[in-house]
Amino acid sequence: MQATRIERLTSSLVRDILAVATRPGMISFAGGLPAEEGLFRPQDAGIDLNAFPDNLWQYGMSEGEPALREWVAQRASGMGLECSPEQVLILSGSQQGIDLVAKLLVDESTDILVESPAYLAALQVFRLFGARMHDIRQDEEGAMPSALAAAPQARFAYFTPTFQNPTGRCATPERRAELAGLCDRRGLTVFEDDPYRDLSFDAPPPAPLVSHLAKSRWIYQGSFSKTLSPGLRLGYLVAHPDLITPLVRLKQAADLHTNRLSQFIVLLALQQGLVERHVASNLPLYRERRDAMHAVLQEKLAGEASWVKPSGGLFFWLQLQRKIDGMALLQEALERGLAFMPGDPFFAGQPEYPALRLNFSHSTPEEIRRGVAILAELLGR
Amino acid sequence: MQATRIERLTSSLVRDILAVATRPGMISFAGGLPAEEGLFRPQDAGIDLNAFPDNLWQYGMSEGEPALREWVAQRASGMGLECSPEQVLILSGSQQGIDLVAKLLVDESTDILVESPAYLAALQVFRLFGARMHDIRQDEEGAMPSALAAAPQARFAYFTPTFQNPTGRCATPERRAELAGLCDRRGLTVFEDDPYRDLSFDAPPPAPLVSHLAKSRWIYQGSFSKTLSPGLRLGYLVAHPDLITPLVRLKQAADLHTNRLSQFIVLLALQQGLVERHVASNLPLYRERRDAMHAVLQEKLAGEASWVKPSGGLFFWLQLQRKIDGMALLQEALERGLAFMPGDPFFAGQPEYPALRLNFSHSTPEEIRRGVAILAELLGR
């Protein structure tokens, strides 16, 4: 006998796709992987890993290293999200924040609101904990206020307003303020997931949605996986004063505390200004790949699909003109050496429209051209 | 509104004690910390951290690094627990294994069996998920077969048969076989927590309890926190073939995968034979501290308390002759510069008897003598 929630552990579809996608020779638009060339390697950046302080090997604090919490609080405050270091919790990657927030807020049959579509692995966690998810439709600027206003009563709303996974969309300041105002009026707690903020190719992104809240409680989280390296498994959250204490206790129950080596590496990188420099040096690479994918999509798929050219993040989201069987298409593509993500799993409920998610960060412009050509052939048939 | 489980998030008593216990000048018997002198510092052991392979900074596998999974499978098989690397999951410390097993097996009001007393932070997690915990009484050899036989129907039993936290007790091979036989007959899944196995001062400990099972499903977990360093946050579990797939998916949902730096460090240490050497060099230190605490307890507290001299692990468990208010005693002790853990929170239900848990690994023999003297004075009054 297992727990009831295990029946809701969704199939290993994504795991299977990613396993195939990493085969040598495969062009993969499937994952959400940073460019290999863009990974932060501390040694190459002049950080001497052998200089780890002695006390780092003992148990640490569940909340995280104090200096890192201070940096996060300063960054958040600098973005208009006034907070103190006591409101910060260092995470073993921001996926962990989703687990902790689900533990904090989701009972069996708890109503929650999610963008349609939304980050797949967040939907999986909310579903695992038994949430009843209600879709908020999106337009080109992200979640639509009219959809939020019409949504049923719910315990919280999950938003990724900045270069969303999977759509790549970024809400304007006005849209954020409008959504925040609605959440305030409804007394709706807001969980904002913000891992892509620094991967901004055209202009600095607007302040977080939660910085516009006047009354509602909130959790905001960020990550070092996209700006530095995913292997570090390091993220953070900042929470409303009412919520931080139970979140820290949940963190302690989950894994006692976050790896101290990673915390130390990131702290050194921050103190030495290496993070900003690293991100800045990566942007041309990402921009080039984004532009390459946009160009070849325009050339090959303008009749078959529509998309918003993302101004940040890692993904193109193709809305297809015709209904397709995404899994059958993927199967054909894999045989031709191309992997991508079918759109259906990104919808909490019934898919709104046929779609594909294409990652552009992990392939060279040449691979991008070849991959999109394969896709166009398959879709054109 | 928060999830119902948050009402069951037990108070921050332990966090508060540990916060006070780390104050400079405090003699702390409170935590479960390895000796500072005994921490594994890779640089000092000749591991060049700057030689991390380049691919380590990208996302890794949820299951863990293949070579490390192989080592765990070999170790387990060498202890009589036949298994393949596919049954191994690398954890962000073994506290995470408790969270994953609770997700796998515990619904609201699920009946489970726990030793009385048992590891505090495991009880907290099981309670958080809504388990109805039933005590299995212990004698000097650990959980009593008669108590197990008389326990109500349950979904699983949680055992720490080797140098248990808090009692330090170690079950004989016969006791393990008898308990396993009972679990087989009852169809009871077994979760064995084994972080202290290598801290064995007198003789090698018996094979794991789960290696005696013939039919029941099982999860077995171990840790590198006590043998190497807690700051690494690295543990592992091995599970019955029926259980490993959902556990890997739960791991992915919890934090995607374990920190790859720590996995790399431990793998190198294993390959170079540094782990065995490190543990062997630590044992005299731990034995000396164990012996020092035993001697001064005999001298100062023979009339007030009884205990089993632990042949491994990190703790003495004092059963007190007289009823005490553990929290009031702790308060007085803290004022005198001594911290310890009151026994009550280690009992899932009503405490069976008054008790204290004393850690001996983190204090010098001199501190141990001073600390026990303070305790004796307070108890003697």
PDB file of N, CA and C in Angstrom, chain B residues 55-99:
ATOM      1  N   ASN B  55      31.832  19.000 -16.861  1.00  0.00           N
ATOM      2  CA  ASN B  55      30.414  18.667 -17.073  1.00  0.00           C
ATOM      3  C   ASN B  55      29.613  18.628 -15.773  1.00  0.00           C
ATOM      4  N   LEU B  56      30.325  18.799 -14.671  1.00  0.00           N
ATOM      5  CA  LEU B  56      29.695  18.704 -13.354  1.00  0.00           C
ATOM      6  C   LEU B  56      28.767  19.879 -13.061  1.00  0.00           C
ATOM      7  N   TRP B  57      28.891  20.958 -13.794  1.00  0.00           N
ATOM      8  CA  TRP B  57      28.133  22.166 -13.458  1.00  0.00           C
ATOM      9  C   TRP B  57      26.779  22.204 -14.138  1.00  0.00           C
ATOM     10  N   GLN B  58      26.540  21.252 -15.048  1.00  0.00           N
ATOM     11  CA  GLN B  58      25.251  21.161 -15.733  1.00  0.00           C
ATOM     12  C   GLN B  58      24.273  20.352 -14.853  1.00  0.00           C
ATOM     13  N   TYR B  59      22.981  20.340 -15.222  1.00  0.00           N
ATOM     14  CA  TYR B  59      22.022  19.476 -14.534  1.00  0.00           C
ATOM     15  C   TYR B  59      22.513  18.035 -14.551  1.00  0.00           C
ATOM     16  N   GLY B  60      22.206  17.287 -13.499  1.00  0.00           N
ATOM     17  CA  GLY B  60      22.579  15.880 -13.413  1.00  0.00           C
ATOM     18  C   GLY B  60      21.343  15.003 -13.337  1.00  0.00           C
ATOM     19  N   MET B  61      21.563  13.717 -13.087  1.00  0.00           N
ATOM     20  CA  MET B  61      20.446  12.775 -13.037  1.00  0.00           C
ATOM     21  C   MET B  61      19.785  12.768 -11.662  1.00  0.00           C
ATOM     22  N   SER B  62      18.456  12.650 -11.649  1.00  0.00           N
ATOM     23  CA  SER B  62      17.734  12.616 -10.367  1.00  0.00           C
ATOM     24  C   SER B  62      18.200  11.447  -9.507  1.00  0.00           C
ATOM     25  N   GLU B  63      18.548  10.343 -10.142  1.00  0.00           N
ATOM     26  CA  GLU B  63      18.962   9.150  -9.393  1.00  0.00           C
ATOM     27  C   GLU B  63      20.306   9.342  -8.708  1.00  0.00           C
ATOM     28  N   GLY B  64      21.146  10.228  -9.251  1.00  0.00           N
ATOM     29  CA  GLY B  64      22.487  10.421  -8.734  1.00  0.00           C
ATOM     30  C   GLY B  64      23.529   9.991  -9.750  1.00  0.00           C
ATOM     31  N   GLU B  65      24.794  10.268  -9.449  1.00  0.00           N
ATOM     32  CA  GLU B  65      25.885   9.911 -10.349  1.00  0.00           C
ATOM     33  C   GLU B  65      25.990   8.386 -10.426  1.00  0.00           C
ATOM     34  N   PRO B  66      26.063   7.833 -11.645  1.00  0.00           N
ATOM     35  CA  PRO B  66      26.077   6.378 -11.811  1.00  0.00           C
ATOM     36  C   PRO B  66      27.178   5.678 -10.989  1.00  0.00           C
ATOM     37  N   ALA B  67      28.372   6.227 -10.976  1.00  0.00           N
ATOM     38  CA  ALA B  67      29.466   5.550 -10.262  1.00  0.00           C
ATOM     39  C   ALA B  67      29.195   5.490  -8.758  1.00  0.00           C
ATOM     40  N   LEU B  68      28.547   6.518  -8.236  1.00  0.00           N
ATOM     41  CA  LEU B  68      28.237   6.531  -6.811  1.00  0.00           C
ATOM     42  C   LEU B  68      27.119   5.537  -6.494  1.00  0.00           C
ATOM     43  N   ARG B  69      26.152   5.440  -7.387  1.00  0.00           N
ATOM     44  CA  ARG B  69      25.074   4.449  -7.205  1.00  0.00           C
ATOM     45  C   ARG B  69      25.671   3.034  -7.218  1.00  0.00           C
ATOM     46  N   GLU B  70      26.661   2.835  -8.066  1.00  0.00           N
ATOM     47  CA  GLU B  70      27.288   1.518  -8.107  1.00  0.00           C
ATOM     48  C   GLU B  70      28.013   1.203  -6.810  1.00  0.00           C
ATOM     49  N   TRP B  71      28.691   2.175  -6.285  1.00  0.00           N
ATOM     50  CA  TRP B  71      29.406   1.956  -5.024  1.00  0.00           C
ATOM     51  C   TRP B  71      28.396   1.606  -3.917  1.00  0.00           C
ATOM     52  N   VAL B  72      27.297   2.333  -3.854  1.00  0.00           N
ATOM     53  CA  VAL B  72      26.298   2.068  -2.811  1.00  0.00           C
ATOM     54  C   VAL B  72      25.743   0.647  -2.962  1.00  0.00           C
ATOM     55  N   ALA B  73      25.455   0.247  -4.207  1.00  0.00           N
ATOM     56  CA  ALA B  73      24.905  -1.094  -4.429  1.00  0.00           C
ATOM     57  C   ALA B  73      25.910  -2.165  -3.988  1.00  0.00           C
ATOM     58  N   GLN B  74      27.172  -1.913  -4.276  1.00  0.00           N
ATOM     59  CA  GLN B  74      28.201  -2.882  -3.858  1.00  0.00           C
ATOM     60  C   GLN B  74      28.317  -2.951  -2.350  1.00  0.00           C
ATOM     61  N   ARG B  75      28.287  -1.794  -1.721  1.00  0.00           N
ATOM     62  CA  ARG B  75      28.375  -1.775  -0.258  1.00  0.00           C
ATOM     63  C   ARG B  75      27.190  -2.525   0.347  1.00  0.00           C
ATOM     64  N   ALA B  76      25.994  -2.216  -0.150  1.00  0.00           N
ATOM     65  CA  ALA B  76      24.793  -2.860   0.395  1.00  0.00           C
ATOM     66  C   ALA B  76      24.872  -4.365   0.168  1.00  0.00           C
ATOM     67  N   SER B  77      25.245  -4.765  -1.037  1.00  0.00           N
ATOM     68  CA  SER B  77      25.331  -6.196  -1.326  1.00  0.00           C
ATOM     69  C   SER B  77      26.372  -6.847  -0.413  1.00  0.00           C
ATOM     70  N   GLY B  78      27.470  -6.131  -0.182  1.00  0.00           N
ATOM     71  CA  GLY B  78      28.510  -6.654   0.714  1.00  0.00           C
ATOM     72  C   GLY B  78      28.027  -6.840   2.141  1.00  0.00           C
ATOM     73  N   MET B  79      26.971  -6.128   2.513  1.00  0.00           N
ATOM     74  CA  MET B  79      26.400  -6.272   3.868  1.00  0.00           C
ATOM     75  C   MET B  79      25.283  -7.303   3.876  1.00  0.00           C
ATOM     76  N   GLY B  80      25.088  -7.976   2.756  1.00  0.00           N
ATOM     77  CA  GLY B  80      24.033  -8.999   2.724  1.00  0.00           C
ATOM     78  C   GLY B  80      22.707  -8.491   2.188  1.00  0.00           C
ATOM     79  N   LEU B  81      22.713  -7.242   1.687  1.00  0.00           N
ATOM     80  CA  LEU B  81      21.486  -6.667   1.136  1.00  0.00           C
ATOM     81  C   LEU B  81      21.637  -6.658  -0.381  1.00  0.00           C
ATOM     82  N   GLU B  82      21.332  -7.786  -0.999  1.00  0.00           N
ATOM     83  CA  GLU B  82      21.517  -7.926  -2.447  1.00  0.00           C
ATOM     84  C   GLU B  82      20.716  -6.861  -3.186  1.00  0.00           C
ATOM     85  N   CYS B  83      21.378  -6.106  -4.049  1.00  0.00           N
ATOM     86  CA  CYS B  83      20.655  -5.094  -4.821  1.00  0.00           C
ATOM     87  C   CYS B  83      21.483  -4.665  -6.008  1.00  0.00           C
ATOM     88  N   SER B  84      20.826  -3.999  -6.952  1.00  0.00           N
ATOM     89  CA  SER B  84      21.503  -3.501  -8.148  1.00  0.00           C
ATOM     90  C   SER B  84      21.612  -1.977  -8.050  1.00  0.00           C
ATOM     91  N   PRO B  85      22.496  -1.360  -8.839  1.00  0.00           N
ATOM     92  CA  PRO B  85      22.602   0.109  -8.825  1.00  0.00           C
ATOM     93  C   PRO B  85      21.278   0.793  -9.171  1.00  0.00           C
ATOM     94  N   GLU B  86      20.417   0.106  -9.923  1.00  0.00           N
ATOM     95  CA  GLU B  86      19.116   0.693 -10.287  1.00  0.00           C
ATOM     96  C   GLU B  86      18.221   0.882  -9.064  1.00  0.00           C
ATOM     97  N   GLN B  87      18.548   0.198  -7.980  1.00  0.00           N
ATOM     98  CA  GLN B  87      17.741   0.341  -6.756  1.00  0.00           C
ATOM     99  C   GLN B  87      18.258   1.444  -5.834  1.00  0.00           C
ATOM    100  N   VAL B  88      19.258   2.180  -6.293  1.00  0.00           N
ATOM    101  CA  VAL B  88      19.910   3.184  -5.440  1.00  0.00           C
ATOM    102  C   VAL B  88      19.477   4.594  -5.842  1.00  0.00           C
ATOM    103  N   LEU B  89      19.234   5.415  -4.863  1.00  0.00           N
ATOM    104  CA  LEU B  89      18.922   6.832  -5.084  1.00  0.00           C
ATOM    105  C   LEU B  89      19.846   7.669  -4.189  1.00  0.00           C
ATOM    106  N   ILE B  90      20.556   8.611  -4.805  1.00  0.00           N
ATOM    107  CA  ILE B  90      21.445   9.482  -4.023  1.00  0.00           C
ATOM    108  C   ILE B  90      20.619  10.653  -3.471  1.00  0.00           C
ATOM    109  N   LEU B  91      20.802  10.931  -2.189  1.00  0.00           N
ATOM    110  CA  LEU B  91      19.974  11.918  -1.481  1.00  0.00           C
ATOM    111  C   LEU B  91      20.764  13.166  -1.087  1.00  0.00           C
ATOM    112  N   SER B  92      20.051  14.266  -0.935  1.00  0.00           N
ATOM    113  CA  SER B  92      20.632  15.486  -0.364  1.00  0.00           C
ATOM    114  C   SER B  92      20.672  15.336   1.159  1.00  0.00           C
ATOM    115  N   GLY B  93      21.391  14.352   1.634  1.00  0.00           N
ATOM    116  CA  GLY B  93      21.424  14.005   3.056  1.00  0.00           C
ATOM    117  C   GLY B  93      20.303  13.037   3.387  1.00  0.00           C
ATOM    118  N   SER B  94      20.480  12.236   4.437  1.00  0.00           N
ATOM    119  CA  SER B  94      19.482  11.185   4.661  1.00  0.00           C
ATOM    120  C   SER B  94      18.195  11.723   5.295  1.00  0.00           C
ATOM    121  N   GLN B  95      18.209  12.959   5.797  1.00  0.00           N
ATOM    122  CA  GLN B  95      16.932  13.565   6.210  1.00  0.00           C
ATOM    123  C   GLN B  95      15.965  13.583   5.024  1.00  0.00           C
ATOM    124  N   GLN B  96      16.494  13.804   3.833  1.00  0.00           N
ATOM    125  CA  GLN B  96      15.629  13.822   2.653  1.00  0.00           C
ATOM    126  C   GLN B  96      14.956  12.472   2.410  1.00  0.00           C
ATOM    127  N   GLY B  97      15.666  11.389   2.747  1.00  0.00           N
ATOM    128  CA  GLY B  97      15.063  10.070   2.575  1.00  0.00           C
ATOM    129  C   GLY B  97      13.796   9.934   3.408  1.00  0.00           C
ATOM    130  N   ILE B  98      13.798  10.530   4.584  1.00  0.00           N
ATOM    131  CA  ILE B  98      12.623  10.464   5.459  1.00  0.00           C
ATOM    132  C   ILE B  98      11.453  11.212   4.823  1.00  0.00           C
ATOM    133  N   ASP B  99      11.744  12.369   4.262  1.00  0.00           N
ATOM    134  CA  ASP B  99      10.712  13.142   3.566  1.00  0.00           C
ATOM    135  C   ASP B  99      10.146  12.346   2.391  1.00  0.00           C
TER     136      ASP B  99
END
